[in-house]
Structure formats: C-alpha cells, structure tokens
PDB file of C-alpha atoms and ligand atoms in Angstrom:
ATOM      1  CA  MET B  74     -19.529  -8.706  91.322  1.00  0.00           C
ATOM      2  CA  THR B  75     -18.056  -7.711  87.977  1.00  0.00           C
ATOM      3  CA  GLY B  76     -19.343  -5.775  84.991  1.00  0.00           C
ATOM      4  CA  VAL B  77     -18.495  -8.576  82.511  1.00  0.00           C
ATOM      5  CA  SER B  78     -21.112 -11.007  81.414  1.00  0.00           C
ATOM      6  CA  PRO B  79     -19.713 -14.531  81.001  1.00  0.00           C
ATOM      7  CA  VAL B  80     -21.163 -14.482  77.478  1.00  0.00           C
ATOM      8  CA  SER B  81     -19.025 -11.539  76.386  1.00  0.00           C
ATOM      9  CA  VAL B  82     -15.611 -12.733  77.660  1.00  0.00           C
ATOM     10  CA  SER B  83     -14.209 -16.195  77.559  1.00  0.00           C
ATOM     11  CA  PHE B  84     -10.941 -17.583  78.885  1.00  0.00           C
ATOM     12  CA  ARG B  85      -8.529 -20.063  77.425  1.00  0.00           C
ATOM     13  CA  THR B  86      -4.963 -21.230  77.782  1.00  0.00           C
ATOM     14  CA  TYR B  87      -2.269 -19.644  75.592  1.00  0.00           C
ATOM     15  CA  VAL B  88      -0.746 -21.711  72.772  1.00  0.00           C
ATOM     16  CA  PRO B  89       2.482 -20.749  70.958  1.00  0.00           C
ATOM     17  CA  HIS B  90       0.521 -19.476  67.965  1.00  0.00           C
ATOM     18  CA  ASP B  91      -0.832 -16.676  70.233  1.00  0.00           C
ATOM     19  CA  TYR B  92       2.589 -15.095  70.834  1.00  0.00           C
ATOM     20  CA  ASP B  93       2.335 -12.219  68.354  1.00  0.00           C
ATOM     21  CA  GLN B  94      -1.137 -11.095  69.527  1.00  0.00           C
ATOM     22  CA  LEU B  95      -0.018 -11.379  73.152  1.00  0.00           C
ATOM     23  CA  ILE B  96       2.891  -9.018  72.432  1.00  0.00           C
ATOM     24  CA  ARG B  97       0.487  -6.633  70.674  1.00  0.00           C
ATOM     25  CA  LEU B  98      -1.740  -6.671  73.734  1.00  0.00           C
ATOM     26  CA  TRP B  99       1.182  -5.908  76.066  1.00  0.00           C
ATOM     27  CA  GLU B 100       2.234  -3.053  73.769  1.00  0.00           C
ATOM     28  CA  GLU B 101      -1.285  -1.574  73.626  1.00  0.00           C
ATOM     29  CA  ALA B 102      -1.660  -1.957  77.380  1.00  0.00           C
ATOM     30  CA  GLY B 103       1.666  -0.144  77.945  1.00  0.00           C
ATOM     31  CA  LEU B 104       3.016  -3.100  79.870  1.00  0.00           C
ATOM     32  CA  PRO B 105       6.827  -3.235  80.130  1.00  0.00           C
ATOM     33  CA  TYR B 106       8.156  -6.657  79.053  1.00  0.00           C
ATOM     34  CA  LYS B 107      11.474  -8.287  78.253  1.00  0.00           C
ATOM     35  CA  SER B 108      11.378  -9.041  74.544  1.00  0.00           C
ATOM     36  CA  ALA B 109      14.996 -10.199  74.456  1.00  0.00           C
ATOM     37  CA  GLY B 110      14.852 -11.945  77.804  1.00  0.00           C
ATOM     38  CA  ARG B 111      12.290 -13.954  79.711  1.00  0.00           C
ATOM     39  CA  ASP B 112       9.429 -12.860  77.420  1.00  0.00           C
ATOM     40  CA  ARG B 113      11.102 -14.123  74.254  1.00  0.00           C
ATOM     41  CA  LYS B 114       8.907 -16.624  72.471  1.00  0.00           C
ATOM     42  CA  ASP B 115      11.152 -19.651  73.024  1.00  0.00           C
ATOM     43  CA  ARG B 116      11.754 -18.695  76.683  1.00  0.00           C
ATOM     44  CA  ILE B 117       8.056 -18.492  77.331  1.00  0.00           C
ATOM     45  CA  GLU B 118       7.434 -21.827  75.662  1.00  0.00           C
ATOM     46  CA  GLN B 119      10.135 -23.457  77.736  1.00  0.00           C
ATOM     47  CA  GLU B 120       8.711 -21.982  80.926  1.00  0.00           C
ATOM     48  CA  LEU B 121       5.227 -23.271  80.122  1.00  0.00           C
ATOM     49  CA  LEU B 122       6.578 -26.718  79.220  1.00  0.00           C
ATOM     50  CA  HIS B 123       7.991 -27.013  82.709  1.00  0.00           C
ATOM     51  CA  GLY B 124       4.443 -26.913  84.066  1.00  0.00           C
ATOM     52  CA  VAL B 125       5.132 -24.094  86.500  1.00  0.00           C
ATOM     53  CA  GLY B 126       3.327 -21.419  84.518  1.00  0.00           C
ATOM     54  CA  ARG B 127       0.112 -20.862  82.639  1.00  0.00           C
ATOM     55  CA  ILE B 128      -0.873 -17.920  80.449  1.00  0.00           C
ATOM     56  CA  ILE B 129      -4.582 -17.248  80.505  1.00  0.00           C
ATOM     57  CA  LEU B 130      -6.101 -15.243  77.669  1.00  0.00           C
ATOM     58  CA  ALA B 131      -9.375 -13.330  77.853  1.00  0.00           C
ATOM     59  CA  GLU B 132     -11.191 -13.007  74.533  1.00  0.00           C
ATOM     60  CA  SER B 133     -14.248 -11.100  73.464  1.00  0.00           C
ATOM     61  CA  GLN B 134     -15.781 -11.868  70.079  1.00  0.00           C
ATOM     62  CA  GLY B 135     -12.534 -13.401  68.919  1.00  0.00           C
ATOM     63  CA  VAL B 136     -10.422 -10.414  70.053  1.00  0.00           C
ATOM     64  CA  LEU B 137      -7.765 -10.719  72.711  1.00  0.00           C
ATOM     65  CA  VAL B 138      -8.759  -8.233  75.402  1.00  0.00           C
ATOM     66  CA  GLY B 139      -6.620  -9.328  78.322  1.00  0.00           C
ATOM     67  CA  ALA B 140      -4.022 -11.833  79.555  1.00  0.00           C
ATOM     68  CA  VAL B 141      -2.144 -12.915  82.661  1.00  0.00           C
ATOM     69  CA  LEU B 142       0.816 -15.177  83.295  1.00  0.00           C
ATOM     70  CA  ALA B 143       0.474 -17.219  86.519  1.00  0.00           C
ATOM     71  CA  THR B 144       3.658 -18.897  87.766  1.00  0.00           C
ATOM     72  CA  HIS B 145       4.797 -20.681  90.880  1.00  0.00           C
ATOM     73  CA  ASP B 146       8.022 -21.929  92.342  1.00  0.00           C
ATOM     74  CA  GLY B 147       6.387 -24.648  94.414  1.00  0.00           C
ATOM     75  CA  ARG B 148       6.186 -22.235  97.325  1.00  0.00           C
ATOM     76  CA  LYS B 149       4.509 -19.019  96.216  1.00  0.00           C
ATOM     77  CA  GLY B 150       2.323 -18.123  93.291  1.00  0.00           C
ATOM     78  CA  TRP B 151       3.047 -15.063  91.170  1.00  0.00           C
ATOM     79  CA  ILE B 152       0.726 -12.950  89.083  1.00  0.00           C
ATOM     80  CA  ASN B 153       2.772 -11.668  86.158  1.00  0.00           C
ATOM     81  CA  ARG B 154       2.187  -9.639  83.014  1.00  0.00           C
ATOM     82  CA  LEU B 155      -1.425  -8.822  83.743  1.00  0.00           C
ATOM     83  CA  ALA B 156      -2.822  -6.604  81.006  1.00  0.00           C
ATOM     84  CA  VAL B 157      -6.214  -5.489  79.773  1.00  0.00           C
ATOM     85  CA  LEU B 158      -6.772  -3.430  76.598  1.00  0.00           C
ATOM     86  CA  PRO B 159      -7.273   0.237  77.625  1.00  0.00           C
ATOM     87  CA  ARG B 160     -10.730   0.421  75.986  1.00  0.00           C
ATOM     88  CA  ARG B 161     -11.901  -2.635  77.902  1.00  0.00           C
ATOM     89  CA  ARG B 162     -10.739  -1.610  81.362  1.00  0.00           C
ATOM     90  CA  ARG B 163     -12.945  -1.126  84.400  1.00  0.00           C
ATOM     91  CA  SER B 164     -15.366  -3.806  83.248  1.00  0.00           C
ATOM     92  CA  GLY B 165     -14.094  -6.607  85.464  1.00  0.00           C
ATOM     93  CA  ILE B 166     -11.800  -8.409  82.999  1.00  0.00           C
ATOM     94  CA  GLY B 167      -8.677  -7.862  85.111  1.00  0.00           C
ATOM     95  CA  ARG B 168     -10.412  -9.254  88.174  1.00  0.00           C
ATOM     96  CA  LEU B 169     -11.636 -12.322  86.331  1.00  0.00           C
ATOM     97  CA  LEU B 170      -8.152 -12.970  84.942  1.00  0.00           C
ATOM     98  CA  VAL B 171      -6.644 -12.805  88.386  1.00  0.00           C
ATOM     99  CA  GLU B 172      -9.360 -15.088  89.747  1.00  0.00           C
ATOM    100  CA  GLU B 173      -8.582 -17.600  86.982  1.00  0.00           C
ATOM    101  CA  ALA B 174      -4.878 -17.350  87.760  1.00  0.00           C
ATOM    102  CA  GLU B 175      -5.481 -17.853  91.513  1.00  0.00           C
ATOM    103  CA  ALA B 176      -7.720 -20.849  90.840  1.00  0.00           C
ATOM    104  CA  TRP B 177      -5.009 -22.464  88.713  1.00  0.00           C
ATOM    105  CA  LEU B 178      -2.366 -21.818  91.363  1.00  0.00           C
ATOM    106  CA  ALA B 179      -4.610 -23.147  94.125  1.00  0.00           C
ATOM    107  CA  SER B 180      -5.208 -26.319  92.051  1.00  0.00           C
ATOM    108  CA  ARG B 181      -1.449 -26.846  92.330  1.00  0.00           C
ATOM    109  CA  GLY B 182      -1.417 -26.530  96.109  1.00  0.00           C
ATOM    110  CA  ILE B 183      -0.281 -22.900  96.198  1.00  0.00           C
ATOM    111  CA  GLU B 184      -1.854 -20.891  99.019  1.00  0.00           C
ATOM    112  CA  ILE B 185      -0.115 -17.518  98.713  1.00  0.00           C
ATOM    113  CA  PHE B 186      -0.535 -15.302  95.678  1.00  0.00           C
ATOM    114  CA  THR B 187       1.886 -12.412  95.093  1.00  0.00           C
ATOM    115  CA  CYS B 188       2.750  -9.752  92.571  1.00  0.00           C
ATOM    116  CA  LEU B 189       5.417  -7.102  92.083  1.00  0.00           C
ATOM    117  CA  ILE B 190       4.233  -3.617  91.160  1.00  0.00           C
ATOM    118  CA  GLU B 191       6.389  -0.664  90.162  1.00  0.00           C
ATOM    119  CA  THR B 192       5.953   2.290  92.566  1.00  0.00           C
ATOM    120  CA  TYR B 193       4.668   4.524  89.754  1.00  0.00           C
ATOM    121  CA  ASN B 194       1.806   2.154  88.925  1.00  0.00           C
ATOM    122  CA  ASP B 195      -0.983   3.583  91.079  1.00  0.00           C
ATOM    123  CA  PRO B 196      -3.828   1.997  89.029  1.00  0.00           C
ATOM    124  CA  SER B 197      -2.336  -1.455  89.470  1.00  0.00           C
ATOM    125  CA  MET B 198      -1.828  -0.892  93.197  1.00  0.00           C
ATOM    126  CA  ALA B 199      -5.456   0.214  93.529  1.00  0.00           C
ATOM    127  CA  PHE B 200      -6.552  -2.824  91.519  1.00  0.00           C
ATOM    128  CA  PHE B 201      -4.641  -5.410  93.553  1.00  0.00           C
ATOM    129  CA  GLY B 202      -5.664  -3.696  96.781  1.00  0.00           C
ATOM    130  CA  LYS B 203      -9.296  -4.026  95.729  1.00  0.00           C
ATOM    131  CA  LEU B 204      -8.758  -7.738  95.100  1.00  0.00           C
ATOM    132  CA  GLY B 205      -7.560  -8.275  98.650  1.00  0.00           C
ATOM    133  CA  TYR B 206      -3.796  -8.144  98.091  1.00  0.00           C
ATOM    134  CA  ILE B 207      -1.862  -6.550 100.949  1.00  0.00           C
ATOM    135  CA  ARG B 208       0.899  -4.038 100.288  1.00  0.00           C
ATOM    136  CA  HIS B 209       4.162  -4.675 102.162  1.00  0.00           C
ATOM    137  CA  ASP B 210       6.048  -1.434 102.645  1.00  0.00           C
ATOM    138  CA  ASP B 211       8.603  -3.227 104.809  1.00  0.00           C
ATOM    139  CA  ILE B 212       9.957  -5.404 101.966  1.00  0.00           C
ATOM    140  CA  MET B 213      12.446  -4.269  99.318  1.00  0.00           C
ATOM    141  CA  TYR B 214      12.817  -6.219  96.092  1.00  0.00           C
ATOM    142  CA  PHE B 215      16.409  -7.367  95.375  1.00  0.00           C
ATOM    143  CA  SER B 216      17.493  -9.200  92.210  1.00  0.00           C
ATOM    144  CA  LYS B 217      20.737 -10.354  90.640  1.00  0.00           C
ATOM    145  CA  ARG B 218      20.798 -10.604  86.849  1.00  0.00           C
ATOM    146  CA  LEU B 219      23.201 -12.461  84.597  1.00  0.00           C
ATOM    147  CA  HIS B 220      22.606  -9.841  81.921  1.00  0.00           C
ATOM    148  CA  ASP B 221      20.573  -6.616  81.531  1.00  0.00           C
ATOM    149  CA  ASP B 222      17.712  -7.817  79.376  1.00  0.00           C
ATOM    150  CA  VAL B 223      16.983 -11.080  81.202  1.00  0.00           C
TER     151      VAL B 223
HETATM  152  C1  COA U1041      -4.400  -3.185  86.161  1.00  0.00           C
HETATM  153  C2  COA U1041      -5.348  -3.630  85.055  1.00  0.00           C
HETATM  154  C3  COA U1041      -4.994  -5.015  84.596  1.00  0.00           C
HETATM  155  C4  COA U1041      -6.774  -3.644  85.653  1.00  0.00           C
HETATM  156  O1  COA U1041      -7.640  -4.241  84.699  1.00  0.00           O
HETATM  157  P1  COA U1041      -9.234  -3.914  84.639  1.00  0.00           P
HETATM  158  O2  COA U1041      -9.870  -4.904  83.786  1.00  0.00           O
HETATM  159  O3  COA U1041      -9.437  -2.479  84.321  1.00  0.00           O
HETATM  160  O4  COA U1041      -9.623  -4.153  86.165  1.00  0.00           O
HETATM  161  P2  COA U1041     -11.130  -4.432  86.734  1.00  0.00           P
HETATM  162  O5  COA U1041     -12.142  -3.786  85.878  1.00  0.00           O
HETATM  163  O6  COA U1041     -11.283  -5.903  86.981  1.00  0.00           O
HETATM  164  O7  COA U1041     -11.041  -3.673  88.148  1.00  0.00           O
HETATM  165  C5  COA U1041     -11.398  -4.266  89.373  1.00  0.00           C
HETATM  166  C6  COA U1041     -11.339  -3.190  90.418  1.00  0.00           C
HETATM  167  O8  COA U1041      -9.968  -2.732  90.625  1.00  0.00           O
HETATM  168  C7  COA U1041      -9.974  -1.314  90.858  1.00  0.00           C
HETATM  169  N1  COA U1041      -9.290  -0.611  89.772  1.00  0.00           N
HETATM  170  C8  COA U1041      -9.028  -1.058  88.507  1.00  0.00           C
HETATM  171  N2  COA U1041      -8.385  -0.104  87.806  1.00  0.00           N
HETATM  172  C9  COA U1041      -8.296   0.967  88.618  1.00  0.00           C
HETATM  173  C10 COA U1041      -7.751   2.277  88.436  1.00  0.00           C
HETATM  174  N3  COA U1041      -7.191   2.643  87.246  1.00  0.00           N
HETATM  175  N4  COA U1041      -7.790   3.119  89.455  1.00  0.00           N
HETATM  176  C11 COA U1041      -8.355   2.806  90.644  1.00  0.00           C
HETATM  177  N5  COA U1041      -8.901   1.530  90.859  1.00  0.00           N
HETATM  178  C12 COA U1041      -8.854   0.654  89.861  1.00  0.00           C
HETATM  179  C13 COA U1041     -11.413  -0.890  90.949  1.00  0.00           C
HETATM  180  O9  COA U1041     -11.863  -0.990  92.304  1.00  0.00           O
HETATM  181  C14 COA U1041     -12.097  -1.914  90.078  1.00  0.00           C
HETATM  182  O10 COA U1041     -13.478  -2.093  90.371  1.00  0.00           O
HETATM  183  P3  COA U1041     -14.550  -1.011  89.824  1.00  0.00           P
HETATM  184  O11 COA U1041     -14.264  -0.750  88.367  1.00  0.00           O
HETATM  185  O12 COA U1041     -15.853  -1.674  90.079  1.00  0.00           O
HETATM  186  O13 COA U1041     -14.338   0.231  90.634  1.00  0.00           O
HETATM  187  C15 COA U1041      -5.340  -2.654  83.862  1.00  0.00           C
HETATM  188  O14 COA U1041      -5.455  -1.303  84.351  1.00  0.00           O
HETATM  189  C16 COA U1041      -4.061  -2.694  82.985  1.00  0.00           C
HETATM  190  O15 COA U1041      -3.994  -3.480  82.075  1.00  0.00           O
HETATM  191  N6  COA U1041      -3.072  -1.823  83.336  1.00  0.00           N
HETATM  192  C17 COA U1041      -1.848  -1.730  82.488  1.00  0.00           C
HETATM  193  C18 COA U1041      -0.930  -2.905  82.691  1.00  0.00           C
HETATM  194  C19 COA U1041      -0.507  -3.046  84.151  1.00  0.00           C
HETATM  195  O16 COA U1041      -0.110  -2.102  84.807  1.00  0.00           O
HETATM  196  N7  COA U1041      -0.597  -4.269  84.636  1.00  0.00           N
HETATM  197  C20 COA U1041      -0.255  -4.630  85.994  1.00  0.00           C
HETATM  198  C21 COA U1041       1.208  -4.759  86.169  1.00  0.00           C
HETATM  199  S1  COA U1041       1.613  -5.049  87.904  1.00  0.00           S
END
C-alpha cells in the first residue's frame, strides 16, 4: 500500500535529453554521484546502450520527482542512484521506483536485488529494510579503482 495515486505519478524510461534534470534531481536529493566518472552523460549513455541498465523516472504533472538506475551483471541486480525530491518523500514514490526497477530486472531473469548503502544513511537503510531487503553485517565492500573519480 502506498500513498501515491497512479494518476499523480507516472513512470517512464530515461532518454539522453533528461540528463540535466536528472542531475538537478540528484543535487536536490543530496545524492552523491560521480559527475566526472560513471555518471558523466556519455558514460551513462554507453551503459544504457549495452542493455544492462535502465533509468526509470517518476514524474508528477510534468515535474521529475524521483529516479532510479537499475543495473545487472547477468548475475545480480543492483538498485543505484535512487532519489526522490525531499518535498515528495514519504508518499510511496521511492517504493514504486524500486518495484519498477525490480520488475525490469526480473524480466531479464535476475532473481536477486541488491544495493549498497553508506553507513551514515539511516533513512535509506530504513527504507530498504521496509521493502524486504536484508542487511548483511558480515560483508565488507571492497573496490579497486583505476582513478579517483571513476
Ligand atoms: C531513500 C528515499 C529514496 C526514499 O524515498 P521515499 O519516496 O521517501 O520512500 P517511500 O515513501 O516509498 O517509503 C517507503 C517506506 O520506507 C520507509 N522510509 C522511507 N523513508 C524513511 C525515513 N526517512 N526514515 C524511516 N523510514 C523511512 C517507511 O517505512 C516508508 O513507508 P511509510 O512512509 O508508509 O512509513 C529518499 O529518502 C531519498 O531520496 N533519499 C536521499 C537519496 C538517497 O539516500 N538514496 C538512496 C541511496 S542508497
């Protein structure tokens, strides 16, 4: 059960023309992103062209109110860059975006959905917990980067 009527929010797939408003949404939402790395416009477009990712936008009366990037590596699905405008939070938009992302991943045969959350992000941890995601305190995230802003 969500607080959003299907009439007030609609979902569609990102197109390159949406890049600037997507960045504005991430900024307003306080979402950290890699403007010179994997979130650069051309990098995102290349990623989407490979067919392993989809950005879903949530709009209300022509205004972008939320977005999520769903990706998979053929093995696991990842929920990335989930953001909802601060003034539109707690009305079910985040949940609907994740459900859209999960449905897209499932349509590609993916049966495990995952996300990485910074330890300071208590609201996001509460959100994903509410949506049935299980926290794994026995796993540490390791990465190796070819440069700092990747
Ligand atoms: C996380 C985020 C996307 C949630 O979006 P949202 O639209 O507010 O989420 P929903 O309204 O669908 O919330 C669904 C449920 O999650 C839980 N939840 C959501 N935000 C919460 C918060 N701040 N504190 C505690 N629980 C929360 C609630 O149980 C909520 O249901 P309820 O409102 O009926 O109690 C939003 O807070 C956001 O954009 N945060 C900044 C960006 C970010 O941190 N993204 C995630 C990166 S990992």
